[in-house]
């Protein structure tokens, strides 16, 4: 394998890390400024002897060991459709330029970046053009696409834009890159397995939603006890009901309920991790060691493990083919 190692930046709780490990790669270091996320990361993953770089803005690239791929889910609050959408005017929106600097200085073979779907249309498309142009400038051919986690083995409707970059000297035509093929969606019931029965306080909030002008007269609280397997999502003034799929997990989402055995449950951080593709053995490492509230937030900020695994495999295959093509052409010469 010509791609062996990766640097995990904006690492969160390691959804990207685990995804690439499942694709056969090894981490050489990680960076995130959230102490709570890093604690969860260290509980989940074996980081013994591995450097932790804290704030990527302070990384001195000359101290980095050689590595093949950079992965980062760079901050998305400033590009999200639910945020204020300041974009590059907000300091968090500048992280992409620090990532570009690290790429320019260390020149790994490739990178994989993730952000919210809203980035594609932010500022009428000018933002994403600026980002691609900057990544081109530092030496990479770039392609991007919006993918949904529900197409890659978890029942969560999470749309994110993924950037794949290949160093120009290793890339004949980036348009030849093959995105991963969709996989079968598993049963939602396999993920909703915790025991957090909704409190009376939480049910009272649900009743409040049923009384507002948008939902008044549509449902009684008793109706939901017969909606076996359904997810009830309350946000702003809206109530949405999903069958066989979960809405996008978000850092601030705390309104997801579901029905099992004629009982209403509240989604836990443990279940959120499973919906993000973390295997049970990883979720078990942090259950009861990290608060449920923090796990919900951290899972909402994480990358979906399954998607990253499939993208990692595609990147590895693409570079292998590009190098084989290059050496094949050299032999003919």
Tab-separated table of C-alpha atoms in Angstrom:
chain	number	residue	atom	x	y	z
A	1	UNK	CA	0.000	0.000	0.000
A	2	UNK	CA	1.420	3.369	-1.049
A	3	UNK	CA	-0.689	5.328	1.468
A	4	UNK	CA	0.007	4.252	5.040
A	5	UNK	CA	-0.273	7.138	7.511
A	6	UNK	CA	-2.449	10.150	8.286
A	7	UNK	CA	-2.486	13.268	10.442
A	8	UNK	CA	-5.805	13.828	12.253
A	9	UNK	CA	-6.598	17.547	12.581
A	10	UNK	CA	-9.780	19.065	14.037
A	11	UNK	CA	-9.976	15.523	15.331
A	12	UNK	CA	-13.026	15.788	17.600
A	13	UNK	CA	-13.658	12.351	19.072
A	14	UNK	CA	-11.978	10.503	16.215
A	15	UNK	CA	-14.659	9.546	13.717
A	16	UNK	CA	-12.206	10.390	10.948
A	17	UNK	CA	-9.417	8.524	12.670
A	18	UNK	CA	-11.430	5.347	13.125
A	19	UNK	CA	-12.702	5.559	9.559
A	20	UNK	CA	-9.190	5.701	8.142
A	21	UNK	CA	-7.949	3.002	10.502
A	22	UNK	CA	-10.679	0.738	9.141
A	23	UNK	CA	-9.342	1.559	5.666
A	24	UNK	CA	-5.940	0.278	6.781
A	25	UNK	CA	-4.113	3.493	7.710
A	26	UNK	CA	-2.254	4.538	10.880
A	27	UNK	CA	-2.382	7.862	12.731
A	28	UNK	CA	0.835	9.808	13.391
A	29	UNK	CA	-0.773	12.498	15.570
A	30	UNK	CA	-3.947	14.455	16.295
A	31	UNK	CA	-5.092	17.961	17.137
A	32	UNK	CA	-8.197	19.522	18.657
A	33	UNK	CA	-8.710	22.447	21.020
A	34	UNK	CA	-11.660	20.920	22.901
A	35	UNK	CA	-10.342	19.299	26.083
A	36	UNK	CA	-13.604	17.408	26.534
A	37	UNK	CA	-13.468	15.986	23.006
A	38	UNK	CA	-9.800	15.037	23.444
A	39	UNK	CA	-10.642	13.208	26.671
A	40	UNK	CA	-13.267	11.149	24.823
A	41	UNK	CA	-10.797	10.625	21.948
A	42	UNK	CA	-8.206	9.220	24.326
A	43	UNK	CA	-10.737	6.953	26.012
A	44	UNK	CA	-11.789	5.535	22.663
A	45	UNK	CA	-8.515	5.254	20.770
A	46	UNK	CA	-5.046	3.933	21.531
A	47	UNK	CA	-2.936	7.104	21.377
A	48	UNK	CA	-0.027	5.911	23.494
A	49	UNK	CA	3.226	7.494	22.290
A	50	UNK	CA	1.357	9.581	19.732
A	51	UNK	CA	1.848	13.371	19.641
A	52	UNK	CA	-1.086	15.622	20.500
A	53	UNK	CA	-0.707	19.003	18.804
A	54	UNK	CA	-3.549	20.886	20.573
A	55	UNK	CA	-4.148	23.947	18.355
A	56	UNK	CA	-3.357	23.383	14.683
A	57	UNK	CA	-2.695	27.116	14.294
A	58	UNK	CA	0.417	26.614	16.431
A	59	UNK	CA	1.775	23.557	14.642
A	60	UNK	CA	5.325	24.018	13.445
A	61	UNK	CA	5.299	21.972	10.279
A	62	UNK	CA	9.030	21.253	10.475
A	63	UNK	CA	8.325	19.188	13.605
A	64	UNK	CA	5.800	16.937	11.881
A	65	UNK	CA	6.909	13.437	10.923
A	66	UNK	CA	6.333	12.352	7.333
A	67	UNK	CA	2.734	11.326	6.672
A	68	UNK	CA	0.654	10.458	3.629
A	69	UNK	CA	-2.800	11.938	4.246
A	70	UNK	CA	-4.262	14.877	6.165
A	71	UNK	CA	-7.821	14.552	7.416
A	72	UNK	CA	-9.856	17.326	9.037
A	73	UNK	CA	-13.471	18.126	9.739
A	74	UNK	CA	-12.765	21.839	9.897
A	75	UNK	CA	-15.132	24.107	11.894
A	76	UNK	CA	-18.480	24.490	10.213
A	77	UNK	CA	-20.439	26.887	12.451
A	78	UNK	CA	-19.693	29.861	10.216
A	79	UNK	CA	-20.889	28.106	7.042
A	80	UNK	CA	-23.936	26.256	8.385
A	81	UNK	CA	-27.441	27.137	7.215
A	82	UNK	CA	-28.532	27.148	10.874
A	83	UNK	CA	-25.770	29.508	11.971
A	84	UNK	CA	-25.244	33.172	11.172
A	85	UNK	CA	-23.141	32.276	8.135
A	86	UNK	CA	-20.326	34.771	8.648
A	87	UNK	CA	-17.950	32.548	6.688
A	88	UNK	CA	-14.457	33.985	6.387
A	89	UNK	CA	-15.340	37.012	8.543
A	90	UNK	CA	-15.431	34.731	11.608
A	91	UNK	CA	-12.115	33.512	13.011
A	92	UNK	CA	-13.306	29.896	12.998
A	93	UNK	CA	-13.836	30.199	9.241
A	94	UNK	CA	-10.139	30.936	8.854
A	95	UNK	CA	-9.102	27.416	9.922
A	96	UNK	CA	-9.205	26.312	6.295
A	97	UNK	CA	-6.306	28.668	5.538
A	98	UNK	CA	-4.254	27.234	8.396
A	99	UNK	CA	-4.936	23.763	6.998
A	100	UNK	CA	-3.800	24.963	3.575
A	101	UNK	CA	-0.589	26.285	5.136
A	102	UNK	CA	0.109	22.917	6.773
A	103	UNK	CA	-0.516	21.179	3.448
A	104	UNK	CA	1.770	23.601	1.631
A	105	UNK	CA	4.595	23.117	4.106
A	106	UNK	CA	4.357	19.346	4.680
A	107	UNK	CA	3.049	18.202	1.264
A	108	UNK	CA	1.361	14.876	2.107
A	109	UNK	CA	0.187	12.838	-0.866
A	110	UNK	CA	-3.474	13.621	-0.289
A	111	UNK	CA	-6.107	15.039	2.022
A	112	UNK	CA	-9.727	14.503	3.005
A	113	UNK	CA	-11.729	17.420	4.399
A	114	UNK	CA	-15.332	17.527	5.612
A	115	UNK	CA	-17.800	20.336	6.208
A	116	UNK	CA	-21.520	21.089	6.225
A	117	UNK	CA	-23.566	20.927	3.029
A	118	UNK	CA	-24.290	24.672	3.342
A	119	UNK	CA	-20.689	25.437	2.436
A	120	UNK	CA	-21.465	24.568	-1.188
A	121	UNK	CA	-23.942	27.450	-1.578
A	122	UNK	CA	-22.479	29.865	1.001
A	123	UNK	CA	-22.107	33.396	-0.401
A	124	UNK	CA	-23.610	32.221	-3.703
A	125	UNK	CA	-20.828	29.693	-4.226
A	126	UNK	CA	-17.971	32.167	-3.789
A	127	UNK	CA	-16.744	30.607	-0.536
A	128	UNK	CA	-16.206	27.125	-1.923
A	129	UNK	CA	-14.475	28.556	-5.002
A	130	UNK	CA	-12.097	30.446	-2.707
A	131	UNK	CA	-11.361	27.291	-0.714
A	132	UNK	CA	-10.704	25.174	-3.803
A	133	UNK	CA	-8.504	27.888	-5.306
A	134	UNK	CA	-6.418	28.042	-2.108
A	135	UNK	CA	-6.013	24.265	-2.016
A	136	UNK	CA	-5.019	24.326	-5.700
A	137	UNK	CA	-2.480	27.035	-4.941
A	138	UNK	CA	-0.683	24.937	-2.327
A	139	UNK	CA	-0.225	22.071	-4.755
A	140	UNK	CA	-3.356	19.900	-4.921
A	141	UNK	CA	-5.959	18.915	-7.448
A	142	UNK	CA	-9.316	18.976	-5.674
A	143	UNK	CA	-12.734	17.444	-6.164
A	144	UNK	CA	-15.713	17.673	-3.827
A	145	UNK	CA	-19.152	16.128	-3.435
A	146	UNK	CA	-22.064	16.112	-0.997
A	147	UNK	CA	-22.652	12.629	0.428
A	148	UNK	CA	-25.278	11.405	2.892
A	149	UNK	CA	-24.357	9.027	5.697
A	150	UNK	CA	-27.574	7.091	5.161
A	151	UNK	CA	-26.129	5.789	1.881
A	152	UNK	CA	-23.105	4.246	3.612
A	153	UNK	CA	-24.333	1.836	6.224
A	154	UNK	CA	-25.910	3.916	9.000
A	155	UNK	CA	-29.576	5.028	9.168
A	156	UNK	CA	-28.803	8.729	9.648
A	157	UNK	CA	-29.666	11.424	7.091
A	158	UNK	CA	-26.437	13.382	7.478
A	159	UNK	CA	-25.407	15.367	4.413
A	160	UNK	CA	-21.858	16.686	4.342
A	161	UNK	CA	-19.537	17.998	1.658
A	162	UNK	CA	-16.277	16.087	1.313
A	163	UNK	CA	-13.147	17.461	-0.346
A	164	UNK	CA	-10.616	15.036	-1.775
A	165	UNK	CA	-7.237	16.487	-2.688
A	166	UNK	CA	-4.392	14.706	-4.478
A	167	UNK	CA	-0.925	16.229	-4.780
A	168	UNK	CA	-0.529	17.432	-8.355
A	169	UNK	CA	2.565	15.391	-9.128
A	170	UNK	CA	0.593	12.227	-8.268
A	171	UNK	CA	-2.560	13.084	-10.189
A	172	UNK	CA	-3.203	12.714	-13.889
A	173	UNK	CA	-6.869	13.728	-13.824
A	174	UNK	CA	-8.782	14.320	-10.597
A	175	UNK	CA	-12.042	13.866	-12.489
A	176	UNK	CA	-11.193	10.161	-12.742
A	177	UNK	CA	-11.661	9.853	-8.973
A	178	UNK	CA	-14.423	7.355	-8.136
A	179	UNK	CA	-16.679	8.207	-5.207
A	180	UNK	CA	-17.830	5.289	-3.025
A	181	UNK	CA	-20.820	3.240	-4.105
A	182	UNK	CA	-23.875	3.365	-1.796
A	183	UNK	CA	-24.375	0.536	0.685
A	184	UNK	CA	-27.517	-1.045	2.079
A	185	UNK	CA	-29.169	0.855	4.938
A	186	UNK	CA	-29.362	-1.226	8.146
A	187	UNK	CA	-32.396	-1.360	10.417
A	188	UNK	CA	-32.793	1.671	12.678
A	189	UNK	CA	-33.889	-0.610	15.516
A	190	UNK	CA	-30.347	-2.015	15.705
A	191	UNK	CA	-29.156	1.419	16.867
A	192	UNK	CA	-31.935	2.472	19.250
A	193	UNK	CA	-30.964	0.078	22.023
A	194	UNK	CA	-30.394	2.175	25.144
A	195	UNK	CA	-32.772	2.489	28.105
A	196	UNK	CA	-33.344	6.222	28.512
A	197	UNK	CA	-37.138	6.474	28.891
A	198	UNK	CA	-38.251	10.043	28.243
A	199	UNK	CA	-38.799	11.991	31.447
A	200	UNK	CA	-42.078	13.650	32.283
A	201	UNK	CA	-40.318	16.976	31.737
A	202	UNK	CA	-39.333	15.912	28.225
A	203	UNK	CA	-42.871	14.703	27.469
A	204	UNK	CA	-44.192	18.055	28.671
A	205	UNK	CA	-41.956	19.751	26.088
A	206	UNK	CA	-43.444	17.427	23.460
A	207	UNK	CA	-46.947	18.420	24.573
A	208	UNK	CA	-45.939	22.057	24.160
A	209	UNK	CA	-45.012	21.372	20.537
A	210	UNK	CA	-48.395	19.748	19.958
A	211	UNK	CA	-50.157	22.929	21.101
A	212	UNK	CA	-48.320	25.389	18.874
A	213	UNK	CA	-50.048	26.704	15.700
A	214	UNK	CA	-48.015	24.468	13.373
A	215	UNK	CA	-49.014	21.191	15.035
A	216	UNK	CA	-52.270	21.990	16.867
A	217	UNK	CA	-54.893	19.319	16.302
A	218	UNK	CA	-52.594	16.934	14.405
A	219	UNK	CA	-51.642	14.556	17.222
A	220	UNK	CA	-52.363	13.642	20.799
A	221	UNK	CA	-49.530	12.456	23.024
A	222	UNK	CA	-51.285	9.084	23.169
A	223	UNK	CA	-50.964	8.704	19.395
A	224	UNK	CA	-47.191	8.449	19.618
A	225	UNK	CA	-47.241	5.347	21.804
A	226	UNK	CA	-48.589	3.440	18.789
A	227	UNK	CA	-45.887	4.711	16.396
A	228	UNK	CA	-43.525	1.787	16.895
A	229	UNK	CA	-40.005	2.483	15.656
A	230	UNK	CA	-40.710	6.079	14.670
A	231	UNK	CA	-38.397	8.973	15.532
A	232	UNK	CA	-39.952	12.196	16.822
A	233	UNK	CA	-37.830	15.269	16.236
A	234	UNK	CA	-38.693	18.591	17.867
A	235	UNK	CA	-36.870	21.733	16.816
A	236	UNK	CA	-37.856	25.395	16.786
A	237	UNK	CA	-41.660	25.276	16.287
A	238	UNK	CA	-41.575	22.132	14.207
A	239	UNK	CA	-42.302	18.480	14.916
A	240	UNK	CA	-41.138	15.915	12.393
A	241	UNK	CA	-41.733	12.179	12.375
A	242	UNK	CA	-39.274	9.806	10.683
A	243	UNK	CA	-39.648	6.139	9.846
A	244	UNK	CA	-36.564	3.924	9.578
A	245	UNK	CA	-34.120	6.819	9.607
A	246	UNK	CA	-32.730	9.384	11.972
A	247	UNK	CA	-32.380	13.098	11.185
A	248	UNK	CA	-28.933	14.683	11.186
A	249	UNK	CA	-27.276	14.583	14.575
A	250	UNK	CA	-26.116	18.056	15.627
A	251	UNK	CA	-23.981	19.290	18.478
A	252	UNK	CA	-26.914	21.145	20.048
A	253	UNK	CA	-29.614	18.598	19.229
A	254	UNK	CA	-31.425	17.325	22.309
A	255	UNK	CA	-34.939	16.862	21.002
A	256	UNK	CA	-34.783	13.407	19.394
A	257	UNK	CA	-37.288	10.935	20.800
A	258	UNK	CA	-38.307	7.507	19.550
A	259	UNK	CA	-40.952	4.887	20.237
A	260	UNK	CA	-40.159	1.330	21.308
A	261	UNK	CA	-42.569	-1.149	22.867
A	262	UNK	CA	-45.253	1.547	23.230
A	263	UNK	CA	-42.854	3.669	25.264
A	264	UNK	CA	-41.225	6.983	24.318
A	265	UNK	CA	-37.446	7.070	24.745
A	266	UNK	CA	-34.967	9.907	24.461
A	267	UNK	CA	-31.946	9.394	22.194
A	268	UNK	CA	-28.748	9.009	24.219
A	269	UNK	CA	-25.149	9.881	23.450
A	270	UNK	CA	-24.396	6.163	23.278
A	271	UNK	CA	-26.999	5.682	20.547
A	272	UNK	CA	-25.759	8.808	18.757
A	273	UNK	CA	-22.273	7.281	18.589
A	274	UNK	CA	-23.713	4.122	17.032
A	275	UNK	CA	-25.595	6.244	14.481
A	276	UNK	CA	-22.265	7.868	13.592
A	277	UNK	CA	-20.764	4.476	12.817
A	278	UNK	CA	-18.787	3.929	16.025
A	279	UNK	CA	-18.905	0.200	16.865
A	280	UNK	CA	-20.391	-0.805	20.207
A	281	UNK	CA	-16.975	-1.650	21.643
A	282	UNK	CA	-15.935	1.981	21.117
A	283	UNK	CA	-19.173	3.411	22.497
A	284	UNK	CA	-18.860	1.098	25.511
A	285	UNK	CA	-15.474	2.655	26.353
A	286	UNK	CA	-17.078	6.039	27.072
A	287	UNK	CA	-20.536	5.129	28.323
A	288	UNK	CA	-20.857	6.263	31.958
A	289	UNK	CA	-17.401	7.870	31.709
A	290	UNK	CA	-18.498	10.864	29.627
A	291	UNK	CA	-21.780	12.617	30.403
A	292	UNK	CA	-24.687	11.917	28.100
A	293	UNK	CA	-24.999	15.609	27.240
A	294	UNK	CA	-21.371	15.799	26.165
A	295	UNK	CA	-21.576	12.577	24.160
A	296	UNK	CA	-24.598	13.921	22.286
A	297	UNK	CA	-22.701	17.100	21.457
A	298	UNK	CA	-19.519	15.272	20.506
A	299	UNK	CA	-21.326	12.734	18.325
A	300	UNK	CA	-23.128	15.611	16.613
A	301	UNK	CA	-19.756	17.171	15.746
A	302	UNK	CA	-18.119	13.923	14.645
A	303	UNK	CA	-17.531	12.531	11.173
A	304	UNK	CA	-19.477	9.413	10.236
A	305	UNK	CA	-17.018	6.526	10.506
A	306	UNK	CA	-18.526	4.494	7.651
A	307	UNK	CA	-18.331	7.348	5.153
A	308	UNK	CA	-14.687	8.067	5.973
A	309	UNK	CA	-13.764	4.394	5.638
A	310	UNK	CA	-15.238	4.203	2.152
A	311	UNK	CA	-13.681	7.510	1.096
A	312	UNK	CA	-10.323	6.394	2.485
A	313	UNK	CA	-10.460	3.219	0.401
A	314	UNK	CA	-11.367	5.221	-2.705
A	315	UNK	CA	-8.460	7.623	-2.170
A	316	UNK	CA	-6.016	4.760	-1.639
A	317	UNK	CA	-7.224	2.980	-4.778
A	318	UNK	CA	-7.070	6.175	-6.819
A	319	UNK	CA	-3.499	7.015	-5.839
A	320	UNK	CA	-2.371	3.431	-6.377
A	321	UNK	CA	-3.841	3.514	-9.884
A	322	UNK	CA	-2.303	6.922	-10.590
A	323	UNK	CA	1.131	5.718	-9.522
A	324	UNK	CA	0.755	2.494	-11.519
A	325	UNK	CA	-0.249	4.550	-14.555
A	326	UNK	CA	2.723	6.871	-14.066
A	327	UNK	CA	5.245	4.047	-13.833
A	328	UNK	CA	3.583	2.247	-16.733
A	329	UNK	CA	4.069	5.313	-18.885
A	330	UNK	CA	7.694	5.580	-17.729
A	331	UNK	CA	8.358	1.986	-18.808
A	332	UNK	CA	6.916	2.642	-22.260
A	333	UNK	CA	9.204	5.647	-22.591
